[in-house]
Tab-separated table of C-alpha atoms in Angstrom:
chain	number	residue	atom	x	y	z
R	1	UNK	CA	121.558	124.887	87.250
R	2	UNK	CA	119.923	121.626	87.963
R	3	UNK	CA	117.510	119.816	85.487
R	4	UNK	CA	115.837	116.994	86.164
R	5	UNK	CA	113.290	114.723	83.526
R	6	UNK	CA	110.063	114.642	85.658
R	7	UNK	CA	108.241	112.643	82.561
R	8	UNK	CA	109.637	111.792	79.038
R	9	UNK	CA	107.140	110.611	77.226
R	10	UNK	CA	104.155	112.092	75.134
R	11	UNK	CA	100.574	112.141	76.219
R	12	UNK	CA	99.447	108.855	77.698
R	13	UNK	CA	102.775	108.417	79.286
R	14	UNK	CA	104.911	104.737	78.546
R	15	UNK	CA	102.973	102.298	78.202
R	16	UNK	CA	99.740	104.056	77.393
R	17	UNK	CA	96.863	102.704	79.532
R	18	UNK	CA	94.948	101.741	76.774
R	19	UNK	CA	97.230	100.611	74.166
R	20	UNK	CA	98.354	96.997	74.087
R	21	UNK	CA	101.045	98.290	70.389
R	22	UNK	CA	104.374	95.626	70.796
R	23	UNK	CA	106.229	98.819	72.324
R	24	UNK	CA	103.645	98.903	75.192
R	25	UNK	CA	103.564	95.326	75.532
R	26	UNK	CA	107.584	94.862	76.513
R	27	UNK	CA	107.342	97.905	78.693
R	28	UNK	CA	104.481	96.445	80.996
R	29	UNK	CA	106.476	92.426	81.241
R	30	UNK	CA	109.391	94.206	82.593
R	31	UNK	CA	111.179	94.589	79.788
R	32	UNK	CA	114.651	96.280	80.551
R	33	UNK	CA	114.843	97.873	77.445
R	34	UNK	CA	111.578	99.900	77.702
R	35	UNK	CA	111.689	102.129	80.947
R	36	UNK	CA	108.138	102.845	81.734
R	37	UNK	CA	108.197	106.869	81.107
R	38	UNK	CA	105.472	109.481	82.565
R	39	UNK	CA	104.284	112.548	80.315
R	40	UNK	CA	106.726	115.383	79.713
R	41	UNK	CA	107.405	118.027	82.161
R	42	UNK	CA	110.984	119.464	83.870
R	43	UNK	CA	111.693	120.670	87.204
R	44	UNK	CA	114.612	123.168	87.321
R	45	UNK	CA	116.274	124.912	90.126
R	46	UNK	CA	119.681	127.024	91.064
R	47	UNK	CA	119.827	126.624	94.710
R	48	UNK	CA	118.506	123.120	94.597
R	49	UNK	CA	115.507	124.694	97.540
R	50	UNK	CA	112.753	126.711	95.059
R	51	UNK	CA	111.964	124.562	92.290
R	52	UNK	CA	110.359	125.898	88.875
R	53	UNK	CA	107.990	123.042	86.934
R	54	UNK	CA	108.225	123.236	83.093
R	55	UNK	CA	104.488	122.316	82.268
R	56	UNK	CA	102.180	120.317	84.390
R	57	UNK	CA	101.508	116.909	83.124
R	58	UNK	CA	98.455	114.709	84.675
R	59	UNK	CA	101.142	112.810	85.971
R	60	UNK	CA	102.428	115.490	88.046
R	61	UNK	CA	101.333	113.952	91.474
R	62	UNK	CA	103.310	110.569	90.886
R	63	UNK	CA	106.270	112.134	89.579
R	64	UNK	CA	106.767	114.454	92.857
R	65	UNK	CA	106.540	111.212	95.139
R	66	UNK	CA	109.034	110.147	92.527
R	67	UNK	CA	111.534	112.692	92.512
R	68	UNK	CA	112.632	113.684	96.522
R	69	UNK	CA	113.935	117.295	94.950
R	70	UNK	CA	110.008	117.857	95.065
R	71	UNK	CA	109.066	116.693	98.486
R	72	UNK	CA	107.910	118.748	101.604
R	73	UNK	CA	111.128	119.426	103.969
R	74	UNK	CA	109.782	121.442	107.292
R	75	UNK	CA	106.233	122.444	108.237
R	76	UNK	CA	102.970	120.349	107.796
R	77	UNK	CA	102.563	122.129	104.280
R	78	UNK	CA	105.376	122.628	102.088
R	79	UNK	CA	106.902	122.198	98.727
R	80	UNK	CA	109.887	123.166	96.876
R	81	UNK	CA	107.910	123.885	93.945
R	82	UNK	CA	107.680	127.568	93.832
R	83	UNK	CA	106.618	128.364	90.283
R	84	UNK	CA	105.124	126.477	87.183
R	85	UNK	CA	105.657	127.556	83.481
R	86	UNK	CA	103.359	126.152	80.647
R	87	UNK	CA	104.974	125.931	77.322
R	88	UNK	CA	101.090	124.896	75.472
R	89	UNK	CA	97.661	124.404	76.579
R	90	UNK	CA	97.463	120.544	75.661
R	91	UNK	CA	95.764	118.560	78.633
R	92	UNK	CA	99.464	117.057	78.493
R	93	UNK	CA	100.682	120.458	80.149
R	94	UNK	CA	98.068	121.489	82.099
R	95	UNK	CA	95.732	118.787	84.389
R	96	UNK	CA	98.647	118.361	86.152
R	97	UNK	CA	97.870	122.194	87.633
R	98	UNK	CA	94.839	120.311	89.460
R	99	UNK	CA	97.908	118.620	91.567
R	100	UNK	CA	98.584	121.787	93.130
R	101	UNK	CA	95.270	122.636	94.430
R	102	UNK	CA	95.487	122.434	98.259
R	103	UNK	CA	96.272	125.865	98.952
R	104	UNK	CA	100.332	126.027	98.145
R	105	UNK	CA	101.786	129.507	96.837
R	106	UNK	CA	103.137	129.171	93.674
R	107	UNK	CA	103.831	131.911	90.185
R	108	UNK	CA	102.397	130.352	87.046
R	109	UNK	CA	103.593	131.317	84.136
R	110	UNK	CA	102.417	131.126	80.190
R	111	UNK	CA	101.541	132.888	77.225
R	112	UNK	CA	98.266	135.008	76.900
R	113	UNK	CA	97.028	132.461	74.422
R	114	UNK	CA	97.505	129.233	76.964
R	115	UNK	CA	96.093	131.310	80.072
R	116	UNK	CA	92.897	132.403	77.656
R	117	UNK	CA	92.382	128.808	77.351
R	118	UNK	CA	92.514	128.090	81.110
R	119	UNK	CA	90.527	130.811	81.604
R	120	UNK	CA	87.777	128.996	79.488
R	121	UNK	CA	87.818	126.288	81.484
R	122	UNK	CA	86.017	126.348	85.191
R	123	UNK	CA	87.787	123.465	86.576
R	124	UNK	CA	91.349	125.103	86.959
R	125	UNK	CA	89.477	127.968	89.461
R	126	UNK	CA	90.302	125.654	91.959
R	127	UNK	CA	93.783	127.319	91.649
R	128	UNK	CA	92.829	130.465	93.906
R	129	UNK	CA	94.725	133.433	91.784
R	130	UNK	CA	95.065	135.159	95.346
R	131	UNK	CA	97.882	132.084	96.156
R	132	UNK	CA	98.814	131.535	92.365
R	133	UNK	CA	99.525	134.887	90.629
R	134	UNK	CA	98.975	134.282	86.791
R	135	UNK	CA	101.832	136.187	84.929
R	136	UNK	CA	101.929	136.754	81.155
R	137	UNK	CA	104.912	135.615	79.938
R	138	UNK	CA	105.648	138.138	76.565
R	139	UNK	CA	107.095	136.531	73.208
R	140	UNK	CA	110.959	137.410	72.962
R	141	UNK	CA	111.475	139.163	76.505
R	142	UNK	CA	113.665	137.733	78.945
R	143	UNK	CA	111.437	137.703	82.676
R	144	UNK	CA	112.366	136.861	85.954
R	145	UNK	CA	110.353	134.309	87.289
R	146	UNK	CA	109.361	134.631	90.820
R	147	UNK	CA	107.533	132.425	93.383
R	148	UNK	CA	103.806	133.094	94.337
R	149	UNK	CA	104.683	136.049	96.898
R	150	UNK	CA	106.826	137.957	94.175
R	151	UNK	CA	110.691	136.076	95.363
R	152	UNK	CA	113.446	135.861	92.711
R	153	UNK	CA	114.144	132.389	91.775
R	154	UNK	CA	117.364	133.249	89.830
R	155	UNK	CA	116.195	132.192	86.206
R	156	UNK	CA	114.597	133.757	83.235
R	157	UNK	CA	113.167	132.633	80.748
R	158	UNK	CA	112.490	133.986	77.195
R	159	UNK	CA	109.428	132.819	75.380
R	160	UNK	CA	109.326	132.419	71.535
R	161	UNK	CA	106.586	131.228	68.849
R	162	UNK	CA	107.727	128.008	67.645
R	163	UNK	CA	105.777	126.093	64.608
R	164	UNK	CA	102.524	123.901	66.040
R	165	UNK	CA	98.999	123.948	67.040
R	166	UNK	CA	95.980	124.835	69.504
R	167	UNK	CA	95.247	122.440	71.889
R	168	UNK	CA	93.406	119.270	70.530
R	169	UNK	CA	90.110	120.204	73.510
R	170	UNK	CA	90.208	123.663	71.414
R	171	UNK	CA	90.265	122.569	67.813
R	172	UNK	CA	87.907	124.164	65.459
R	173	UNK	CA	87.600	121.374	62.504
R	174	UNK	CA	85.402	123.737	59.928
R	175	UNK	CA	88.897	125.802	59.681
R	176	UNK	CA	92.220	124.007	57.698
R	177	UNK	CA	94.050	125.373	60.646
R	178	UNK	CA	91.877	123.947	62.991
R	179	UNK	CA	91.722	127.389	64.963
R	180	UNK	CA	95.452	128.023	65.199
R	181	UNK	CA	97.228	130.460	66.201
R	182	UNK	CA	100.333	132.382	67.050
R	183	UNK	CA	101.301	131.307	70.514
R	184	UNK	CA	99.415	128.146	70.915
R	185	UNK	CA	103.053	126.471	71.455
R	186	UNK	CA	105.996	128.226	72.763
R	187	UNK	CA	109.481	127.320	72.775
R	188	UNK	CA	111.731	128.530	75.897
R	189	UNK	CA	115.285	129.484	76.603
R	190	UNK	CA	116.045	128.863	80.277
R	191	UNK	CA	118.781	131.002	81.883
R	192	UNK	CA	120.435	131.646	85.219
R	193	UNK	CA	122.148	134.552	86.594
R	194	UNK	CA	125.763	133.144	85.465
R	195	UNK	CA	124.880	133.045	81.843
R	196	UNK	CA	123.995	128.949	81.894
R	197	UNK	CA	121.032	128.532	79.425
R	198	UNK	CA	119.553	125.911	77.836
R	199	UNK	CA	116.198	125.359	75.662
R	200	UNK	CA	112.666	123.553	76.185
R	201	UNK	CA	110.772	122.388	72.912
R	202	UNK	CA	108.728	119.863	73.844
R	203	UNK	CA	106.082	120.285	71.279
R	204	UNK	CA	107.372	121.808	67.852
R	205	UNK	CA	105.570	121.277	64.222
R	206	UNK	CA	108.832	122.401	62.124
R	207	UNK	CA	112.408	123.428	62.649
R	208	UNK	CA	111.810	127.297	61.418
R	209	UNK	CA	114.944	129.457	60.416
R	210	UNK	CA	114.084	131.500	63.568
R	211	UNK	CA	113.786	128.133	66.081
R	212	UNK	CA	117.173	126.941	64.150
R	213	UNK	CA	118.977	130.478	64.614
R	214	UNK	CA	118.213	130.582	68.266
R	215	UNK	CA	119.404	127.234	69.493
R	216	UNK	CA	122.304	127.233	67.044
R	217	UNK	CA	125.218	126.943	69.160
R	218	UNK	CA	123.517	126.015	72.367
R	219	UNK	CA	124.715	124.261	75.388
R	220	UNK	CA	121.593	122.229	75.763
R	221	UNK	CA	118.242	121.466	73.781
R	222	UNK	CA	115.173	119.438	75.122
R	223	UNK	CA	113.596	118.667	71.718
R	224	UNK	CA	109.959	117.421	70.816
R	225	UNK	CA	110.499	113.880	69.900
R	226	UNK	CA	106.939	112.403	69.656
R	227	UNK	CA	107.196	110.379	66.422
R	228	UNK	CA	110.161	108.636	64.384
R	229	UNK	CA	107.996	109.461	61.134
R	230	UNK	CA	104.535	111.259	60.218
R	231	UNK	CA	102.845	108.015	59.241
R	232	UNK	CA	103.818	106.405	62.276
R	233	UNK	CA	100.390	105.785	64.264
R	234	UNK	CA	98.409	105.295	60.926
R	235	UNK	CA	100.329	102.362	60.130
R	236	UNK	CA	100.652	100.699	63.639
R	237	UNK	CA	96.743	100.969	63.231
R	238	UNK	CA	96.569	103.177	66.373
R	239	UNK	CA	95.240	106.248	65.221
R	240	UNK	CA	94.606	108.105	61.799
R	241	UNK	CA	96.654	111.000	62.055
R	242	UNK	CA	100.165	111.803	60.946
R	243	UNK	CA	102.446	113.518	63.179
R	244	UNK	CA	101.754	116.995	61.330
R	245	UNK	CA	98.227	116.705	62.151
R	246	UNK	CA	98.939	116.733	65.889
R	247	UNK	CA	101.476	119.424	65.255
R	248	UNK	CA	104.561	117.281	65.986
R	249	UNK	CA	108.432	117.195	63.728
R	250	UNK	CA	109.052	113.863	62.908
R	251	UNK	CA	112.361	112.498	64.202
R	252	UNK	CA	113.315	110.900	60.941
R	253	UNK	CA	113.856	111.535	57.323
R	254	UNK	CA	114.763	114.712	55.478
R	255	UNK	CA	112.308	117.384	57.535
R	256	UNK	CA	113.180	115.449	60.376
R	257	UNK	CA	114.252	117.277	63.456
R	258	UNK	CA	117.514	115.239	63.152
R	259	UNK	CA	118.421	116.413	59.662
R	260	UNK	CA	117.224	119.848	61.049
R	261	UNK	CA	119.844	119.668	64.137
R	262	UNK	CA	123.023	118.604	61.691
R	263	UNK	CA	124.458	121.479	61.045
R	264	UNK	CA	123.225	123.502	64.620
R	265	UNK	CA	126.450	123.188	66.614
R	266	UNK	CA	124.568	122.120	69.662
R	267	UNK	CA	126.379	120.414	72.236
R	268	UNK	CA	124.021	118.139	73.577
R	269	UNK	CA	120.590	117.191	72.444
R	270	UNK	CA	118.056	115.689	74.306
R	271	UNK	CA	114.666	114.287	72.774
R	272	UNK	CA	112.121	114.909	75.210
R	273	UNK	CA	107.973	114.491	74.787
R	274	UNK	CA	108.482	110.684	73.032
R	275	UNK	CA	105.715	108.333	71.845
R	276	UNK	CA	104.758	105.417	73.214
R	277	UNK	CA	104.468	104.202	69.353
R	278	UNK	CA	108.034	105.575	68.776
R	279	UNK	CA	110.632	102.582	68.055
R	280	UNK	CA	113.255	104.842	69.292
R	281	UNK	CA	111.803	105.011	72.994
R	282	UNK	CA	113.314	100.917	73.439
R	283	UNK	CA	117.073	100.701	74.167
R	284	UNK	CA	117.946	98.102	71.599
R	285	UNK	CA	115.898	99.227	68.177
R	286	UNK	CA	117.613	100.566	64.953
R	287	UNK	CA	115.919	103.686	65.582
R	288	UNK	CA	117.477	104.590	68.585
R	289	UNK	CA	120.877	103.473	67.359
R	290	UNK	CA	120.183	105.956	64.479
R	291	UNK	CA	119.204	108.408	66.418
R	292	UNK	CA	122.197	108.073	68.997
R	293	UNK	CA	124.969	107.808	65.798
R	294	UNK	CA	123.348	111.399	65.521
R	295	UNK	CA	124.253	113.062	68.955
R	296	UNK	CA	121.109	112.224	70.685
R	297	UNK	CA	119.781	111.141	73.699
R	298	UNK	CA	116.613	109.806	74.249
R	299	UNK	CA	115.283	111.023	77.734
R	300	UNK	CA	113.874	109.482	80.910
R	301	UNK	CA	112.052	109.769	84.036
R	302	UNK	CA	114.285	110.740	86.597
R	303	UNK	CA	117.570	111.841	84.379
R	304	UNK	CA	119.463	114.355	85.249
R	305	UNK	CA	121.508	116.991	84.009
R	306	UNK	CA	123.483	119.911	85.705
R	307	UNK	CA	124.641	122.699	83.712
């Protein structure tokens, strides 16, 4: 099974357009130690032919040019990409569905929750359901995925409630949950037919007992790894919310997702889904080295991993 990083970084990609923070600043001078990164999505594939996208970032259109694996091969229209799974509902994981408009065949996969919210929305009919088959994808049932005239692709995927929030477009401030609810963010396990498998959690609130009990032992996690600690954009005087406010583990400290991941047994660990405020997305910070000491890699565009 091939996986390759098609963005690493969280919404507004590395650097963010708009933010001029010291992080941004190296990355846009060239600086070798802070890889440019696009917003988090995966493409996946066990023949290295039909593709499956893991969510559909806005920067979907500039990471196929990037990434050959994603390029026509015959015909005057074609495309490897022969399904798309959505993991939340976040603009970060969906405009990049308006990529895929010009009449391609694809399955697209998500949760009722996440297609209700499409549903809301007008713009994504431009998706014609008679070429793109929506298909629920059930909590804690392995499905086949298939490409947009019904094809095996050869991996399943099992769908689970992890800890986070609804979309930011959908929040409903006069509630304390902000309109929450259970399946707003899903977690996946990825699996082919020769018992490879690996899990996507690119958005996660809290390291539950059930999240912990089902990666424990795993080959491979892809792990939300937005923001080094909650306070983070509050004090870099970007933006006044902690990390739990946007529904995002912090990487650091106690409840940190790597105190969380000590004691998991997972083989390799992978933080996907970084800030562009995070000190750990530079090569040469303390952060990274801390975070590195601890097993993990920090992702980016382009990496990639065969299991």
């Amino acid at each position: 099974m091939k996986i390759i990083i098609l963005g690493a970084a969280a919404g507004g990609g590395f650097p963010q357009w708009n933010c001029a923070c010291g992080n941004c600043a190296r990355a846009r001078c060239g600086d070798p130690a802070a890889k440019p990164r696009t917003q988090a999505a995966l493409a996946v594939s066990v023949n290295d032919s039909d593709y499956v996208i893991f969510n559909a970032s806005p920067d979907l259109r500039g990471q196929i040019l990037a990434t050959p694996a994603l390029q026509p091969r015959s015909g005057l229209r074609d495309s490897p990409i022969a399904a798309a799974v959505l993991t939340g509902g976040d603009v970060d994981f969906t405009a990049g569905l308006l990529n895929l408009r010009e009449g391609h065949r694809f399955g697209l996969y998500a949760g009722r929750r996440i297609f209700d919210l499409l549903g809301d929305s007008q713009i994504f009919r431009v998706l014609d359901a008679g070429l793109v088959p929506r298909r629920e994808l059930p909590v804690d049932v392995p499905t086949r995925l298939a490409n947009g005239v019904g094809q095996d692709l050869g991996i399943t995927v099992e769908a689970f409630v992890v800890p986070g929030k609804v979309a930011l477009y959908a929040e409903d401030v006069s509630r304390a949950d902000f309109g929450s609810s259970e399946g707003d963010t899903i977690g996946l396990r990825i699996a082919d037919d020769h018992g490879r498998a690996f899990f996507y959690i690119p958005s996660c609130a809290r390291v539950s007992e059930d999240v912990a009990r089902r990666v424990r032992s795993a080959a491979l996690v892809l792990f939300d790894g937005t923001l080094w600690h909650d306070n983070e954009m509050i004090e870099a005087g970007l933006m006044p919310k902690t990390g739990a406010r946007m529904g995002h583990i912090s990487v650091s400290g106690p409840e940190g997702s790597i105190a969380a991941f000590a004691g998991l047994d997972v083989a390799r660990k992978v933080f996907v889904h970084v800030n562009n405020s995070n000190p750990m997305i530079l090569d040469d910070t303390p952060e990274r080295a801390e975070a590195e000491r601890a097993g993990w890699i920090v992702a980016h565009d382009g990496m990639e991993i065969v299991l």
